[in-house]
Amino acid sequence: SKPSAETSSIDNIVTEWTQRADKPYLKESITIMQVAEQMGLNTRLLSNYINYVKGRNFNAWINFLKVQETKVVLLADRTLPLSDIAYRMGFADLASMSRIFKQIEGMPPSVYRQRN
């Protein structure tokens, strides 16, 4: 089925938001209400979009975005301690980053850095 005009315009809004230079998804404990407000969208609309189009709930989607950025930072500066990266990426702590990173990438960040 052809995506509705509404879905494609939300696509554009969400994509623009994820590509913002200030990387708002790295803010610790960001909420869907804050994100919806930044995007100028209704919270329920955004929630449904993320669930159906991204195939994840809001928190899982934010974690996915954080992990993509974490992968870049891990390799960009190999001397940067993992705990510093966890803080920069807006994870609660290193243990939290490692757990979430492993869930998404299938290996902890330390192993990812060694292998890449």
PDB file of N, CA and C in Angstrom, residues 33-102:
ATOM      1  N   MET A  33       7.271  13.340  24.743  1.00  0.00           N
ATOM      2  CA  MET A  33       6.598  14.643  24.736  1.00  0.00           C
ATOM      3  C   MET A  33       7.553  15.738  24.265  1.00  0.00           C
ATOM      4  N   GLN A  34       8.781  15.704  24.756  1.00  0.00           N
ATOM      5  CA  GLN A  34       9.779  16.699  24.339  1.00  0.00           C
ATOM      6  C   GLN A  34      10.066  16.579  22.852  1.00  0.00           C
ATOM      7  N   VAL A  35      10.219  15.342  22.386  1.00  0.00           N
ATOM      8  CA  VAL A  35      10.550  15.115  20.980  1.00  0.00           C
ATOM      9  C   VAL A  35       9.395  15.549  20.079  1.00  0.00           C
ATOM     10  N   ALA A  36       8.184  15.174  20.452  1.00  0.00           N
ATOM     11  CA  ALA A  36       7.009  15.563  19.667  1.00  0.00           C
ATOM     12  C   ALA A  36       6.915  17.087  19.573  1.00  0.00           C
ATOM     13  N   GLU A  37       7.180  17.756  20.682  1.00  0.00           N
ATOM     14  CA  GLU A  37       7.144  19.212  20.706  1.00  0.00           C
ATOM     15  C   GLU A  37       8.218  19.797  19.785  1.00  0.00           C
ATOM     16  N   GLN A  38       9.419  19.247  19.835  1.00  0.00           N
ATOM     17  CA  GLN A  38      10.506  19.711  18.961  1.00  0.00           C
ATOM     18  C   GLN A  38      10.160  19.508  17.486  1.00  0.00           C
ATOM     19  N   MET A  39       9.410  18.443  17.199  1.00  0.00           N
ATOM     20  CA  MET A  39       9.039  18.132  15.816  1.00  0.00           C
ATOM     21  C   MET A  39       7.759  18.836  15.380  1.00  0.00           C
ATOM     22  N   GLY A  40       7.039  19.413  16.345  1.00  0.00           N
ATOM     23  CA  GLY A  40       5.750  20.022  16.040  1.00  0.00           C
ATOM     24  C   GLY A  40       4.682  18.994  15.707  1.00  0.00           C
ATOM     25  N   LEU A  41       4.780  17.825  16.349  1.00  0.00           N
ATOM     26  CA  LEU A  41       3.817  16.746  16.110  1.00  0.00           C
ATOM     27  C   LEU A  41       3.050  16.414  17.378  1.00  0.00           C
ATOM     28  N   ASN A  42       1.884  15.832  17.180  1.00  0.00           N
ATOM     29  CA  ASN A  42       1.090  15.273  18.267  1.00  0.00           C
ATOM     30  C   ASN A  42       1.821  14.044  18.822  1.00  0.00           C
ATOM     31  N   THR A  43       1.853  13.916  20.146  1.00  0.00           N
ATOM     32  CA  THR A  43       2.587  12.815  20.784  1.00  0.00           C
ATOM     33  C   THR A  43       2.094  11.444  20.327  1.00  0.00           C
ATOM     34  N   ARG A  44       0.773  11.269  20.270  1.00  0.00           N
ATOM     35  CA  ARG A  44       0.230   9.968  19.863  1.00  0.00           C
ATOM     36  C   ARG A  44       0.595   9.644  18.414  1.00  0.00           C
ATOM     37  N   LEU A  45       0.528  10.656  17.563  1.00  0.00           N
ATOM     38  CA  LEU A  45       0.881  10.482  16.150  1.00  0.00           C
ATOM     39  C   LEU A  45       2.337  10.024  16.019  1.00  0.00           C
ATOM     40  N   LEU A  46       3.221  10.687  16.747  1.00  0.00           N
ATOM     41  CA  LEU A  46       4.636  10.328  16.720  1.00  0.00           C
ATOM     42  C   LEU A  46       4.847   8.915  17.260  1.00  0.00           C
ATOM     43  N   SER A  47       4.182   8.597  18.356  1.00  0.00           N
ATOM     44  CA  SER A  47       4.306   7.279  18.966  1.00  0.00           C
ATOM     45  C   SER A  47       3.883   6.181  17.989  1.00  0.00           C
ATOM     46  N   ASN A  48       2.739   6.383  17.350  1.00  0.00           N
ATOM     47  CA  ASN A  48       2.249   5.406  16.366  1.00  0.00           C
ATOM     48  C   ASN A  48       3.212   5.273  15.193  1.00  0.00           C
ATOM     49  N   TYR A  49       3.708   6.404  14.718  1.00  0.00           N
ATOM     50  CA  TYR A  49       4.657   6.398  13.598  1.00  0.00           C
ATOM     51  C   TYR A  49       5.896   5.566  13.957  1.00  0.00           C
ATOM     52  N   ILE A  50       6.485   5.826  15.125  1.00  0.00           N
ATOM     53  CA  ILE A  50       7.699   5.100  15.529  1.00  0.00           C
ATOM     54  C   ILE A  50       7.407   3.604  15.675  1.00  0.00           C
ATOM     55  N   ASN A  51       6.277   3.278  16.300  1.00  0.00           N
ATOM     56  CA  ASN A  51       5.918   1.867  16.466  1.00  0.00           C
ATOM     57  C   ASN A  51       5.764   1.145  15.129  1.00  0.00           C
ATOM     58  N   TYR A  52       5.024   1.749  14.214  1.00  0.00           N
ATOM     59  CA  TYR A  52       4.703   1.062  12.960  1.00  0.00           C
ATOM     60  C   TYR A  52       5.790   1.201  11.907  1.00  0.00           C
ATOM     61  N   VAL A  53       6.349   2.388  11.766  1.00  0.00           N
ATOM     62  CA  VAL A  53       7.320   2.619  10.692  1.00  0.00           C
ATOM     63  C   VAL A  53       8.726   2.198  11.112  1.00  0.00           C
ATOM     64  N   LYS A  54       9.113   2.523  12.334  1.00  0.00           N
ATOM     65  CA  LYS A  54      10.449   2.171  12.813  1.00  0.00           C
ATOM     66  C   LYS A  54      10.473   0.789  13.469  1.00  0.00           C
ATOM     67  N   GLY A  55       9.300   0.257  13.763  1.00  0.00           N
ATOM     68  CA  GLY A  55       9.218  -1.092  14.329  1.00  0.00           C
ATOM     69  C   GLY A  55       9.768  -1.216  15.736  1.00  0.00           C
ATOM     70  N   ARG A  56       9.790  -0.108  16.452  1.00  0.00           N
ATOM     71  CA  ARG A  56      10.302  -0.092  17.831  1.00  0.00           C
ATOM     72  C   ARG A  56       9.433   0.846  18.645  1.00  0.00           C
ATOM     73  N   ASN A  57       9.450   0.700  19.960  1.00  0.00           N
ATOM     74  CA  ASN A  57       8.803   1.725  20.772  1.00  0.00           C
ATOM     75  C   ASN A  57       9.740   2.928  20.889  1.00  0.00           C
ATOM     76  N   PHE A  58       9.249   4.007  21.450  1.00  0.00           N
ATOM     77  CA  PHE A  58      10.027   5.254  21.495  1.00  0.00           C
ATOM     78  C   PHE A  58      11.395   5.078  22.145  1.00  0.00           C
ATOM     79  N   ASN A  59      11.431   4.461  23.332  1.00  0.00           N
ATOM     80  CA  ASN A  59      12.713   4.313  24.029  1.00  0.00           C
ATOM     81  C   ASN A  59      13.694   3.450  23.254  1.00  0.00           C
ATOM     82  N   ALA A  60      13.203   2.397  22.641  1.00  0.00           N
ATOM     83  CA  ALA A  60      14.067   1.522  21.837  1.00  0.00           C
ATOM     84  C   ALA A  60      14.599   2.274  20.614  1.00  0.00           C
ATOM     85  N   TRP A  61      13.768   3.124  20.029  1.00  0.00           N
ATOM     86  CA  TRP A  61      14.189   3.913  18.868  1.00  0.00           C
ATOM     87  C   TRP A  61      15.268   4.925  19.262  1.00  0.00           C
ATOM     88  N   ILE A  62      15.070   5.606  20.379  1.00  0.00           N
ATOM     89  CA  ILE A  62      16.085   6.551  20.877  1.00  0.00           C
ATOM     90  C   ILE A  62      17.391   5.804  21.162  1.00  0.00           C
ATOM     91  N   ASN A  63      17.295   4.634  21.791  1.00  0.00           N
ATOM     92  CA  ASN A  63      18.496   3.839  22.067  1.00  0.00           C
ATOM     93  C   ASN A  63      19.195   3.428  20.786  1.00  0.00           C
ATOM     94  N   PHE A  64      18.418   3.073  19.765  1.00  0.00           N
ATOM     95  CA  PHE A  64      18.990   2.730  18.466  1.00  0.00           C
ATOM     96  C   PHE A  64      19.776   3.919  17.904  1.00  0.00           C
ATOM     97  N   LEU A  65      19.203   5.114  17.961  1.00  0.00           N
ATOM     98  CA  LEU A  65      19.900   6.319  17.476  1.00  0.00           C
ATOM     99  C   LEU A  65      21.173   6.581  18.283  1.00  0.00           C
ATOM    100  N   LYS A  66      21.094   6.401  19.591  1.00  0.00           N
ATOM    101  CA  LYS A  66      22.267   6.597  20.455  1.00  0.00           C
ATOM    102  C   LYS A  66      23.374   5.608  20.080  1.00  0.00           C
ATOM    103  N   VAL A  67      22.998   4.371  19.821  1.00  0.00           N
ATOM    104  CA  VAL A  67      23.986   3.339  19.486  1.00  0.00           C
ATOM    105  C   VAL A  67      24.652   3.635  18.137  1.00  0.00           C
ATOM    106  N   GLN A  68      23.875   4.128  17.167  1.00  0.00           N
ATOM    107  CA  GLN A  68      24.481   4.486  15.879  1.00  0.00           C
ATOM    108  C   GLN A  68      25.546   5.557  16.079  1.00  0.00           C
ATOM    109  N   GLU A  69      25.240   6.539  16.901  1.00  0.00           N
ATOM    110  CA  GLU A  69      26.198   7.611  17.191  1.00  0.00           C
ATOM    111  C   GLU A  69      27.381   7.089  18.006  1.00  0.00           C
ATOM    112  N   THR A  70      27.103   6.189  18.927  1.00  0.00           N
ATOM    113  CA  THR A  70      28.155   5.577  19.747  1.00  0.00           C
ATOM    114  C   THR A  70      29.176   4.861  18.862  1.00  0.00           C
ATOM    115  N   LYS A  71      28.694   4.156  17.845  1.00  0.00           N
ATOM    116  CA  LYS A  71      29.586   3.429  16.930  1.00  0.00           C
ATOM    117  C   LYS A  71      30.558   4.391  16.248  1.00  0.00           C
ATOM    118  N   VAL A  72      30.052   5.543  15.848  1.00  0.00           N
ATOM    119  CA  VAL A  72      30.890   6.552  15.191  1.00  0.00           C
ATOM    120  C   VAL A  72      31.964   7.058  16.155  1.00  0.00           C
ATOM    121  N   VAL A  73      31.544   7.398  17.373  1.00  0.00           N
ATOM    122  CA  VAL A  73      32.451   7.978  18.367  1.00  0.00           C
ATOM    123  C   VAL A  73      33.498   6.965  18.840  1.00  0.00           C
ATOM    124  N   LEU A  74      33.096   5.713  18.985  1.00  0.00           N
ATOM    125  CA  LEU A  74      34.030   4.653  19.408  1.00  0.00           C
ATOM    126  C   LEU A  74      35.236   4.573  18.477  1.00  0.00           C
ATOM    127  N   LEU A  75      34.968   4.724  17.182  1.00  0.00           N
ATOM    128  CA  LEU A  75      36.032   4.560  16.189  1.00  0.00           C
ATOM    129  C   LEU A  75      36.721   5.878  15.865  1.00  0.00           C
ATOM    130  N   ALA A  76      36.033   6.980  16.085  1.00  0.00           N
ATOM    131  CA  ALA A  76      36.608   8.297  15.756  1.00  0.00           C
ATOM    132  C   ALA A  76      37.736   8.658  16.714  1.00  0.00           C
ATOM    133  N   ASP A  77      37.562   8.300  17.985  1.00  0.00           N
ATOM    134  CA  ASP A  77      38.607   8.556  18.974  1.00  0.00           C
ATOM    135  C   ASP A  77      38.772   7.320  19.836  1.00  0.00           C
ATOM    136  N   ARG A  78      39.738   6.503  19.467  1.00  0.00           N
ATOM    137  CA  ARG A  78      39.923   5.213  20.132  1.00  0.00           C
ATOM    138  C   ARG A  78      40.515   5.338  21.529  1.00  0.00           C
ATOM    139  N   THR A  79      40.997   6.536  21.883  1.00  0.00           N
ATOM    140  CA  THR A  79      41.563   6.737  23.222  1.00  0.00           C
ATOM    141  C   THR A  79      40.495   7.183  24.220  1.00  0.00           C
ATOM    142  N   LEU A  80      39.343   7.580  23.715  1.00  0.00           N
ATOM    143  CA  LEU A  80      38.277   8.087  24.585  1.00  0.00           C
ATOM    144  C   LEU A  80      37.717   6.945  25.428  1.00  0.00           C
ATOM    145  N   PRO A  81      37.750   7.069  26.761  1.00  0.00           N
ATOM    146  CA  PRO A  81      37.244   5.986  27.614  1.00  0.00           C
ATOM    147  C   PRO A  81      35.758   5.736  27.385  1.00  0.00           C
ATOM    148  N   LEU A  82      35.373   4.476  27.506  1.00  0.00           N
ATOM    149  CA  LEU A  82      33.977   4.101  27.295  1.00  0.00           C
ATOM    150  C   LEU A  82      33.034   4.849  28.239  1.00  0.00           C
ATOM    151  N   SER A  83      33.475   5.083  29.475  1.00  0.00           N
ATOM    152  CA  SER A  83      32.612   5.797  30.426  1.00  0.00           C
ATOM    153  C   SER A  83      32.349   7.233  29.964  1.00  0.00           C
ATOM    154  N   ASP A  84      33.345   7.868  29.348  1.00  0.00           N
ATOM    155  CA  ASP A  84      33.161   9.221  28.796  1.00  0.00           C
ATOM    156  C   ASP A  84      32.171   9.188  27.635  1.00  0.00           C
ATOM    157  N   ILE A  85      32.297   8.168  26.798  1.00  0.00           N
ATOM    158  CA  ILE A  85      31.390   8.030  25.654  1.00  0.00           C
ATOM    159  C   ILE A  85      29.957   7.830  26.155  1.00  0.00           C
ATOM    160  N   ALA A  86      29.791   6.974  27.153  1.00  0.00           N
ATOM    161  CA  ALA A  86      28.453   6.717  27.711  1.00  0.00           C
ATOM    162  C   ALA A  86      27.811   8.021  28.183  1.00  0.00           C
ATOM    163  N   TYR A  87      28.607   8.852  28.847  1.00  0.00           N
ATOM    164  CA  TYR A  87      28.114  10.130  29.343  1.00  0.00           C
ATOM    165  C   TYR A  87      27.734  11.046  28.178  1.00  0.00           C
ATOM    166  N   ARG A  88      28.604  11.132  27.188  1.00  0.00           N
ATOM    167  CA  ARG A  88      28.346  11.978  26.015  1.00  0.00           C
ATOM    168  C   ARG A  88      27.125  11.558  25.218  1.00  0.00           C
ATOM    169  N   MET A  89      26.878  10.264  25.183  1.00  0.00           N
ATOM    170  CA  MET A  89      25.767   9.724  24.399  1.00  0.00           C
ATOM    171  C   MET A  89      24.449   9.755  25.178  1.00  0.00           C
ATOM    172  N   GLY A  90      24.498  10.255  26.417  1.00  0.00           N
ATOM    173  CA  GLY A  90      23.272  10.399  27.193  1.00  0.00           C
ATOM    174  C   GLY A  90      22.754   9.096  27.793  1.00  0.00           C
ATOM    175  N   PHE A  91      23.652   8.107  27.943  1.00  0.00           N
ATOM    176  CA  PHE A  91      23.256   6.891  28.655  1.00  0.00           C
ATOM    177  C   PHE A  91      23.391   7.150  30.153  1.00  0.00           C
ATOM    178  N   ALA A  92      22.627   6.420  30.952  1.00  0.00           N
ATOM    179  CA  ALA A  92      22.663   6.607  32.409  1.00  0.00           C
ATOM    180  C   ALA A  92      24.073   6.362  32.952  1.00  0.00           C
ATOM    181  N   ASP A  93      24.738   5.339  32.430  1.00  0.00           N
ATOM    182  CA  ASP A  93      26.093   4.983  32.871  1.00  0.00           C
ATOM    183  C   ASP A  93      26.684   3.986  31.868  1.00  0.00           C
ATOM    184  N   LEU A  94      27.924   3.597  32.107  1.00  0.00           N
ATOM    185  CA  LEU A  94      28.613   2.682  31.194  1.00  0.00           C
ATOM    186  C   LEU A  94      27.907   1.331  31.099  1.00  0.00           C
ATOM    187  N   ALA A  95      27.441   0.800  32.238  1.00  0.00           N
ATOM    188  CA  ALA A  95      26.770  -0.505  32.235  1.00  0.00           C
ATOM    189  C   ALA A  95      25.531  -0.461  31.341  1.00  0.00           C
ATOM    190  N   SER A  96      24.798   0.632  31.452  1.00  0.00           N
ATOM    191  CA  SER A  96      23.596   0.828  30.644  1.00  0.00           C
ATOM    192  C   SER A  96      23.952   0.902  29.153  1.00  0.00           C
ATOM    193  N   MET A  97      24.974   1.681  28.807  1.00  0.00           N
ATOM    194  CA  MET A  97      25.406   1.767  27.407  1.00  0.00           C
ATOM    195  C   MET A  97      25.820   0.391  26.891  1.00  0.00           C
ATOM    196  N   SER A  98      26.606  -0.328  27.675  1.00  0.00           N
ATOM    197  CA  SER A  98      27.108  -1.637  27.235  1.00  0.00           C
ATOM    198  C   SER A  98      25.957  -2.610  26.986  1.00  0.00           C
ATOM    199  N   ARG A  99      24.986  -2.612  27.892  1.00  0.00           N
ATOM    200  CA  ARG A  99      23.846  -3.519  27.770  1.00  0.00           C
ATOM    201  C   ARG A  99      23.032  -3.205  26.516  1.00  0.00           C
ATOM    202  N   ILE A 100      22.723  -1.937  26.325  1.00  0.00           N
ATOM    203  CA  ILE A 100      21.894  -1.524  25.191  1.00  0.00           C
ATOM    204  C   ILE A 100      22.649  -1.712  23.880  1.00  0.00           C
ATOM    205  N   PHE A 101      23.926  -1.373  23.885  1.00  0.00           N
ATOM    206  CA  PHE A 101      24.756  -1.542  22.693  1.00  0.00           C
ATOM    207  C   PHE A 101      24.790  -3.017  22.285  1.00  0.00           C
ATOM    208  N   LYS A 102      24.971  -3.885  23.259  1.00  0.00           N
ATOM    209  CA  LYS A 102      25.028  -5.328  22.984  1.00  0.00           C
ATOM    210  C   LYS A 102      23.692  -5.851  22.465  1.00  0.00           C
TER     211      LYS A 102
END
